[in-house]
CSV table of C-alpha atoms in Angstrom, one decimal:
chain,number,residue,atom,x,y,z
A,237,MET,CA,174.1,42.9,-6.9
A,238,THR,CA,176.3,43.2,-10.0
A,239,PHE,CA,177.0,46.6,-11.7
A,240,ARG,CA,178.0,46.6,-15.4
A,241,LEU,CA,179.8,49.5,-16.9
A,242,GLY,CA,179.2,50.6,-20.4
A,243,ALA,CA,182.0,50.3,-22.9
A,244,LEU,CA,182.7,54.1,-23.0
A,245,THR,CA,182.8,54.3,-19.3
A,246,GLN,CA,185.3,51.4,-19.1
A,247,LEU,CA,187.5,53.1,-21.7
A,248,ALA,CA,187.4,56.4,-19.8
A,249,LEU,CA,188.4,54.7,-16.6
A,250,PHE,CA,191.2,52.8,-18.3
A,251,ALA,CA,192.5,56.0,-19.9
A,252,ALA,CA,192.4,57.7,-16.5
A,253,LEU,CA,194.4,54.9,-14.9
A,254,LEU,CA,197.0,55.1,-17.7
A,255,CYS,CA,197.4,58.8,-17.2
A,256,HIS,CA,198.2,58.4,-13.5
A,257,THR,CA,200.4,55.3,-13.6
A,258,LEU,CA,203.5,57.4,-13.3
A,259,ALA,CA,203.3,61.0,-12.3
A,260,PRO,CA,204.9,63.5,-10.0
A,261,ALA,CA,203.6,63.2,-6.4
A,262,ALA,CA,204.1,64.8,-3.1
A,263,ALA,CA,205.3,62.7,-0.1
A,264,GLN,CA,202.7,60.0,0.6
A,265,PRO,CA,201.8,58.0,3.7
A,266,GLY,CA,204.3,55.2,4.0
A,267,ASP,CA,207.2,57.2,2.5
A,268,ILE,CA,210.3,57.5,4.7
A,269,ALA,CA,210.8,60.8,6.4
A,270,GLY,CA,212.3,63.6,4.2
A,271,ALA,CA,211.8,61.7,0.9
A,272,ARG,CA,210.2,63.1,-2.2
A,273,ASP,CA,209.9,62.3,-5.9
A,274,TYR,CA,212.3,63.6,-8.4
A,275,PRO,CA,210.6,66.5,-10.3
A,276,GLY,CA,209.3,65.5,-13.7
A,277,ILE,CA,209.7,61.8,-13.1
A,278,GLY,CA,207.4,60.8,-10.3
A,279,ARG,CA,206.5,57.2,-9.2
A,280,PHE,CA,204.5,54.2,-10.3
A,281,ALA,CA,200.9,54.4,-8.9
A,282,GLY,CA,200.6,53.0,-5.4
A,283,SER,CA,204.3,53.0,-4.7
A,284,VAL,CA,205.9,54.2,-1.5
A,285,ILE,CA,209.5,55.5,-1.0
A,286,THR,CA,211.6,53.0,0.9
A,287,GLY,CA,215.0,54.7,0.4
A,288,TYR,CA,216.1,58.2,-0.3
A,289,VAL,CA,219.7,59.6,-0.5
A,290,ALA,CA,220.5,63.0,-2.1
A,291,LYS,CA,224.0,64.3,-2.1
A,292,ASP,CA,225.2,67.7,-3.4
A,293,PHE,CA,228.3,66.1,-4.9
A,294,ASP,CA,229.0,62.4,-5.5
A,295,ALA,CA,229.6,59.9,-8.3
A,296,ALA,CA,227.2,57.3,-9.7
A,297,ARG,CA,227.9,54.1,-11.7
A,298,MET,CA,225.6,53.7,-14.7
A,299,GLN,CA,225.8,51.2,-17.5
A,300,ALA,CA,225.2,52.4,-21.1
A,301,ALA,CA,225.7,48.9,-22.7
A,302,PRO,CA,225.3,45.3,-21.7
A,303,PHE,CA,228.1,43.3,-20.0
A,304,LYS,CA,230.2,41.1,-22.1
A,305,ASP,CA,231.9,38.0,-20.6
A,306,GLY,CA,230.9,39.3,-17.1
A,307,LYS,CA,232.5,42.8,-17.6
A,308,ALA,CA,231.3,46.3,-18.3
A,309,THR,CA,231.6,47.5,-21.8
A,310,ASP,CA,230.4,51.1,-21.4
A,311,GLU,CA,230.3,52.2,-17.7
A,312,ARG,CA,229.6,55.9,-17.0
A,313,ARG,CA,230.8,57.6,-13.8
A,314,PRO,CA,228.9,60.9,-13.8
A,315,GLU,CA,229.8,63.3,-11.0
A,316,GLY,CA,227.6,66.1,-9.6
A,317,ARG,CA,224.4,66.1,-7.6
A,318,ILE,CA,223.3,62.5,-7.2
A,319,VAL,CA,219.8,61.5,-6.1
A,320,ARG,CA,218.8,57.9,-5.4
A,321,ILE,CA,215.2,57.0,-4.7
A,322,ALA,CA,213.9,53.5,-4.0
A,323,TYR,CA,210.2,52.6,-4.4
A,324,ARG,CA,208.1,49.5,-3.4
A,325,THR,CA,204.8,48.7,-5.1
A,326,ALA,CA,201.9,46.7,-3.8
A,327,PRO,CA,201.7,43.2,-5.2
A,328,GLY,CA,200.2,43.1,-8.7
A,329,PRO,CA,202.2,44.8,-11.4
A,330,SER,CA,205.1,43.1,-13.2
A,331,ILE,CA,208.7,44.2,-13.5
A,332,LEU,CA,208.1,45.0,-17.1
A,333,GLU,CA,205.1,47.2,-16.5
A,334,VAL,CA,206.9,49.2,-13.8
A,335,SER,CA,210.0,49.5,-16.0
A,336,ARG,CA,208.0,50.5,-19.1
A,337,ASN,CA,206.3,53.3,-17.2
A,338,PHE,CA,209.6,54.7,-16.0
A,339,GLU,CA,211.0,54.5,-19.6
A,340,ASN,CA,208.0,56.4,-20.9
A,341,GLN,CA,208.3,59.1,-18.2
A,342,LEU,CA,212.1,59.5,-18.9
A,343,ALA,CA,211.3,60.0,-22.6
A,344,LYS,CA,208.7,62.6,-21.8
A,345,ALA,CA,211.3,64.4,-19.6
A,346,GLY,CA,213.7,64.6,-22.5
A,347,PHE,CA,216.0,61.7,-21.8
A,348,GLU,CA,217.5,59.9,-24.8
A,349,PRO,CA,217.8,56.1,-24.2
A,350,LEU,CA,221.2,54.6,-23.6
A,351,LEU,CA,220.3,51.1,-22.6
A,352,ALA,CA,217.1,49.1,-21.9
A,353,CYS,CA,217.7,45.4,-21.0
A,354,ASP,CA,216.5,42.6,-18.8
A,355,THR,CA,218.4,39.9,-16.9
A,356,ASP,CA,220.1,37.8,-19.5
A,357,ALA,CA,220.5,40.6,-22.0
A,358,CYS,CA,222.1,42.9,-19.4
A,359,GLY,CA,224.6,40.4,-18.1
A,360,ALA,CA,222.9,38.6,-15.2
A,361,ILE,CA,224.3,38.9,-11.7
A,362,PRO,CA,227.7,40.6,-12.5
A,363,PHE,CA,225.7,43.5,-14.1
A,364,THR,CA,223.7,44.1,-10.9
A,365,GLU,CA,226.9,44.1,-8.8
A,366,ALA,CA,228.1,47.1,-10.8
A,367,ILE,CA,225.1,49.3,-10.0
A,368,ASP,CA,224.9,51.5,-6.9
A,369,ALA,CA,221.8,50.0,-5.4
A,370,LEU,CA,220.6,51.2,-2.0
A,371,PRO,CA,220.9,48.5,0.7
A,372,VAL,CA,218.3,46.0,1.8
A,373,PRO,CA,215.5,46.6,2.9
A,374,GLN,CA,215.4,49.9,1.0
A,375,MET,CA,216.0,48.2,-2.3
A,376,TRP,CA,215.9,44.5,-3.2
A,377,VAL,CA,217.7,43.2,-6.3
A,378,ASP,CA,217.2,39.7,-7.6
A,379,GLY,CA,220.1,39.0,-9.9
A,380,PHE,CA,218.1,36.4,-11.7
A,381,ASP,CA,215.1,38.7,-12.4
A,382,TYR,CA,215.4,42.4,-13.1
A,383,ARG,CA,215.2,45.1,-15.8
A,384,TYR,CA,217.5,48.1,-16.2
A,385,VAL,CA,217.1,51.3,-18.2
A,386,ALA,CA,219.4,54.3,-18.6
A,387,GLY,CA,219.2,57.6,-20.3
A,388,HIS,CA,220.9,60.9,-20.9
A,389,LYS,CA,219.8,64.4,-21.7
A,390,ALA,CA,221.5,67.8,-22.3
A,391,ALA,CA,219.4,70.9,-21.9
A,392,GLY,CA,220.0,74.4,-20.8
A,393,GLY,CA,223.7,73.9,-20.6
A,394,ARG,CA,223.4,71.0,-18.2
A,395,GLU,CA,223.9,67.3,-18.6
A,396,THR,CA,221.8,64.8,-16.7
A,397,TYR,CA,221.9,61.0,-16.5
A,398,ALA,CA,219.1,58.8,-15.2
A,399,SER,CA,218.9,55.1,-14.6
A,400,VAL,CA,216.1,52.8,-13.3
A,401,LEU,CA,216.6,49.3,-11.9
A,402,VAL,CA,213.5,47.2,-11.3
A,403,SER,CA,213.4,43.9,-9.5
A,404,GLN,CA,211.2,42.1,-7.0
A,405,ASN,CA,211.0,40.4,-3.6
A,406,ASN,CA,208.0,38.4,-2.3
A,407,GLN,CA,205.7,39.5,-5.2
A,408,GLN,CA,206.5,43.2,-4.4
A,409,ILE,CA,208.2,45.2,-7.1
A,410,TYR,CA,211.1,47.4,-6.1
A,411,ALA,CA,212.4,50.2,-8.4
A,412,GLN,CA,215.4,52.5,-7.8
A,413,LEU,CA,215.6,55.7,-9.7
A,414,THR,CA,219.1,57.3,-9.9
A,415,ILE,CA,219.6,60.8,-11.2
A,416,ALA,CA,223.0,62.4,-11.8
A,417,GLU,CA,223.1,66.1,-12.5
A,418,LEU,CA,226.6,66.8,-13.8
A,419,GLY,CA,228.4,69.6,-12.2
A,420,ALA,CA,231.7,70.7,-10.6
A,421,MET,CA,232.2,70.3,-6.9
A,422,GLU,CA,231.7,73.5,-5.0
A,423,ASN,CA,234.5,74.6,-2.7
A,424,LYS,CA,232.9,74.4,0.7
A,425,MET,CA,236.1,74.7,2.8
A,426,VAL,CA,236.1,77.6,5.2
A,427,SER,CA,239.4,78.3,6.9
A,428,ALA,CA,239.8,79.2,10.6
A,429,ALA,CA,240.8,82.8,9.5
A,430,GLU,CA,237.6,83.1,7.4
A,431,MET,CA,235.5,81.9,10.3
A,432,ALA,CA,237.1,84.5,12.6
A,433,LYS,CA,236.4,87.2,10.1
A,434,GLY,CA,232.8,86.2,9.6
A,435,LEU,CA,232.2,86.1,13.4
A,436,GLY,CA,233.9,89.5,13.7
A,437,ASP,CA,232.2,91.2,10.7
A,438,LYS,CA,228.7,89.7,10.8
A,439,GLY,CA,228.4,87.8,14.1
A,440,HIS,CA,227.9,84.4,12.3
A,441,ILE,CA,229.3,82.3,9.4
A,442,ALA,CA,227.6,79.5,7.5
A,443,LEU,CA,229.5,76.2,7.1
A,444,TYR,CA,228.7,73.8,4.2
A,445,GLY,CA,231.6,71.4,4.8
A,446,ILE,CA,229.9,69.5,7.5
A,447,TYR,CA,228.0,66.5,6.0
A,448,PHE,CA,225.2,64.3,7.2
A,449,ASP,CA,223.2,61.6,5.4
A,450,THR,CA,219.6,62.5,4.7
A,451,ASP,CA,217.5,62.6,7.9
A,452,LYS,CA,220.5,61.6,10.1
A,453,ALA,CA,222.5,63.4,12.7
A,454,THR,CA,225.7,61.3,12.4
A,455,MET,CA,228.5,63.2,10.8
A,456,LYS,CA,230.3,61.7,7.8
A,457,PRO,CA,234.1,61.4,7.6
A,458,GLU,CA,234.2,64.1,4.9
A,459,SER,CA,233.3,66.6,7.7
A,460,ARG,CA,236.7,66.3,9.3
A,461,PRO,CA,238.6,69.1,7.4
A,462,THR,CA,235.9,71.7,8.5
A,463,LEU,CA,235.9,70.4,12.1
A,464,GLU,CA,239.7,70.8,12.2
A,465,GLN,CA,239.3,74.4,11.1
A,466,ILE,CA,236.7,75.1,13.8
A,467,ALA,CA,239.0,73.5,16.4
A,468,GLN,CA,241.9,75.6,15.1
A,469,LEU,CA,239.8,78.8,15.4
A,470,LEU,CA,238.9,77.9,19.0
A,471,ALA,CA,242.4,76.9,20.0
A,472,GLY,CA,243.7,80.1,18.7
A,473,GLN,CA,241.2,82.2,20.7
A,474,PRO,CA,241.0,80.5,24.1
A,475,GLN,CA,238.4,83.1,25.3
A,476,LEU,CA,236.1,82.6,22.4
A,477,SER,CA,232.8,80.7,22.9
A,478,VAL,CA,230.3,80.1,20.1
A,479,PHE,CA,226.8,78.9,19.4
A,480,ILE,CA,226.6,76.0,17.0
A,481,VAL,CA,223.3,76.3,15.2
A,482,GLY,CA,221.7,73.7,12.9
A,483,HIS,CA,219.6,74.7,9.9
A,484,THR,CA,217.4,72.6,7.5
A,485,ASP,CA,215.4,73.1,4.3
A,486,ASN,CA,211.5,72.9,4.4
A,487,GLN,CA,211.3,69.3,3.4
A,488,GLY,CA,209.5,67.4,6.2
A,489,SER,CA,207.4,68.6,9.1
A,490,TYR,CA,208.2,71.7,11.2
A,491,ASP,CA,208.7,69.8,14.4
A,492,TYR,CA,210.8,67.1,12.7
A,493,ASN,CA,213.2,69.7,11.2
A,494,LEU,CA,213.6,71.5,14.5
A,495,ASP,CA,214.6,68.3,16.2
A,496,LEU,CA,216.9,67.2,13.4
A,497,SER,CA,218.7,70.6,13.2
A,498,ARG,CA,219.2,70.5,17.0
A,499,ARG,CA,220.6,67.0,17.0
A,500,ARG,CA,223.0,67.9,14.2
A,501,ALA,CA,224.3,70.9,16.1
A,502,GLU,CA,224.8,68.7,19.2
A,503,ALA,CA,226.7,66.2,17.1
A,504,VAL,CA,229.1,68.9,15.9
A,505,ALA,CA,229.7,70.1,19.5
A,506,ALA,CA,230.1,66.5,20.8
A,507,GLU,CA,232.8,65.7,18.1
A,508,LEU,CA,234.7,69.0,18.8
A,509,ALA,CA,234.8,68.1,22.5
A,510,ARG,CA,235.6,64.4,22.0
A,511,SER,CA,238.2,64.5,19.2
A,512,TYR,CA,239.6,68.0,19.6
A,513,ARG,CA,239.3,68.6,23.3
A,514,ILE,CA,237.4,71.8,23.1
A,515,ALA,CA,235.7,72.5,26.5
A,516,PRO,CA,232.0,71.8,26.2
A,517,ALA,CA,231.2,75.0,28.1
A,518,ARG,CA,232.5,76.9,25.0
A,519,LEU,CA,230.0,75.2,22.7
A,520,ARG,CA,226.3,76.0,23.1
A,521,THR,CA,224.0,74.4,20.6
A,522,ALA,CA,220.6,75.2,19.0
A,523,GLY,CA,218.5,74.0,16.1
A,524,VAL,CA,216.2,76.4,14.2
A,525,GLY,CA,215.0,74.0,11.5
A,526,LEU,CA,213.7,76.0,8.5
A,527,LEU,CA,213.2,79.3,10.3
A,528,ALA,CA,216.2,81.1,8.9
A,529,PRO,CA,216.5,80.4,5.2
A,530,VAL,CA,219.2,82.0,3.1
A,531,GLY,CA,217.8,80.7,-0.2
A,532,SER,CA,214.4,79.9,-1.7
A,533,ASN,CA,213.0,76.5,-0.6
A,534,ALA,CA,211.1,76.4,-3.9
A,535,THR,CA,214.3,75.3,-5.7
A,536,GLU,CA,216.8,72.6,-5.0
A,537,ALA,CA,219.7,75.1,-5.2
A,538,GLY,CA,218.0,77.2,-2.5
A,539,ARG,CA,217.3,74.2,-0.3
A,540,ALA,CA,221.0,73.2,-0.6
A,541,LEU,CA,221.9,76.6,0.8
A,542,ASN,CA,219.5,76.3,3.6
A,543,ARG,CA,220.9,73.0,4.8
A,544,ARG,CA,223.9,74.2,6.9
A,545,VAL,CA,225.5,74.6,10.2
A,546,GLU,CA,226.4,78.1,11.4
A,547,LEU,CA,228.8,79.4,14.0
A,548,VAL,CA,227.3,82.3,15.9
A,549,ALA,CA,229.1,84.8,18.2
A,550,PRO,CA,227.4,85.2,21.6
């Protein structure tokens, strides 16, 4: 049996589809753990997040003009909070359709266009090599078939850059959204003396100089200065033992965050024992996930405060 829709009904359905082609969305089935859309931008309908990296301070490479003779003519290197999100669509849409939807959404969010180009107009393969794309299989980039857009906005005393790279692999469209919120790097170094004072005055001290990639418990090399200060503290007070306690924000499930925070605390203790010869018996670990926030999880600034490692006096 065949059903026929009236013209008005068809128009209404078409309008509804257009309205939901790119809109903010919560985490969806198929998204990698801990990932989420960037507020005010969202995703192309039916997409899943295949890659997600958010760093409180980093640099991004963005192109504001096409390449000439294989070289950049206007490369921007914004520094601040950097968020990279890679999406994969189901087969069906074109690169242009996905790209246009992101362009429209960036315009609605107040971004002024810097560049919109496709493969040949952008600069072909050399252009894609000058973009910080997430690795395969999170993001696929075909240097012979892609589209790139970039924009900039200044509002409320803050500058923000955005770029979207859209390409495909095996009929599936991949899109990477990169957001750079300009800002100065926060001084997160805490000296051994400050750690000792915090433990003595309050019984605990929060450390923000220990870095992990999103959803991982492997420490990054940038953590070494803070680890050295913890080791100096413990070496200077041979009778001191501490609890190392991991904390997370509220993104992800309760059980997942408890486990992640525990594994991160254990990673800190293991590194102190391995590289700095601190007796493991002096380092007890725990993970409390999202149970002890020091900021509001309703804001990114608050979530950044909640993602931390603390030293706690027994």
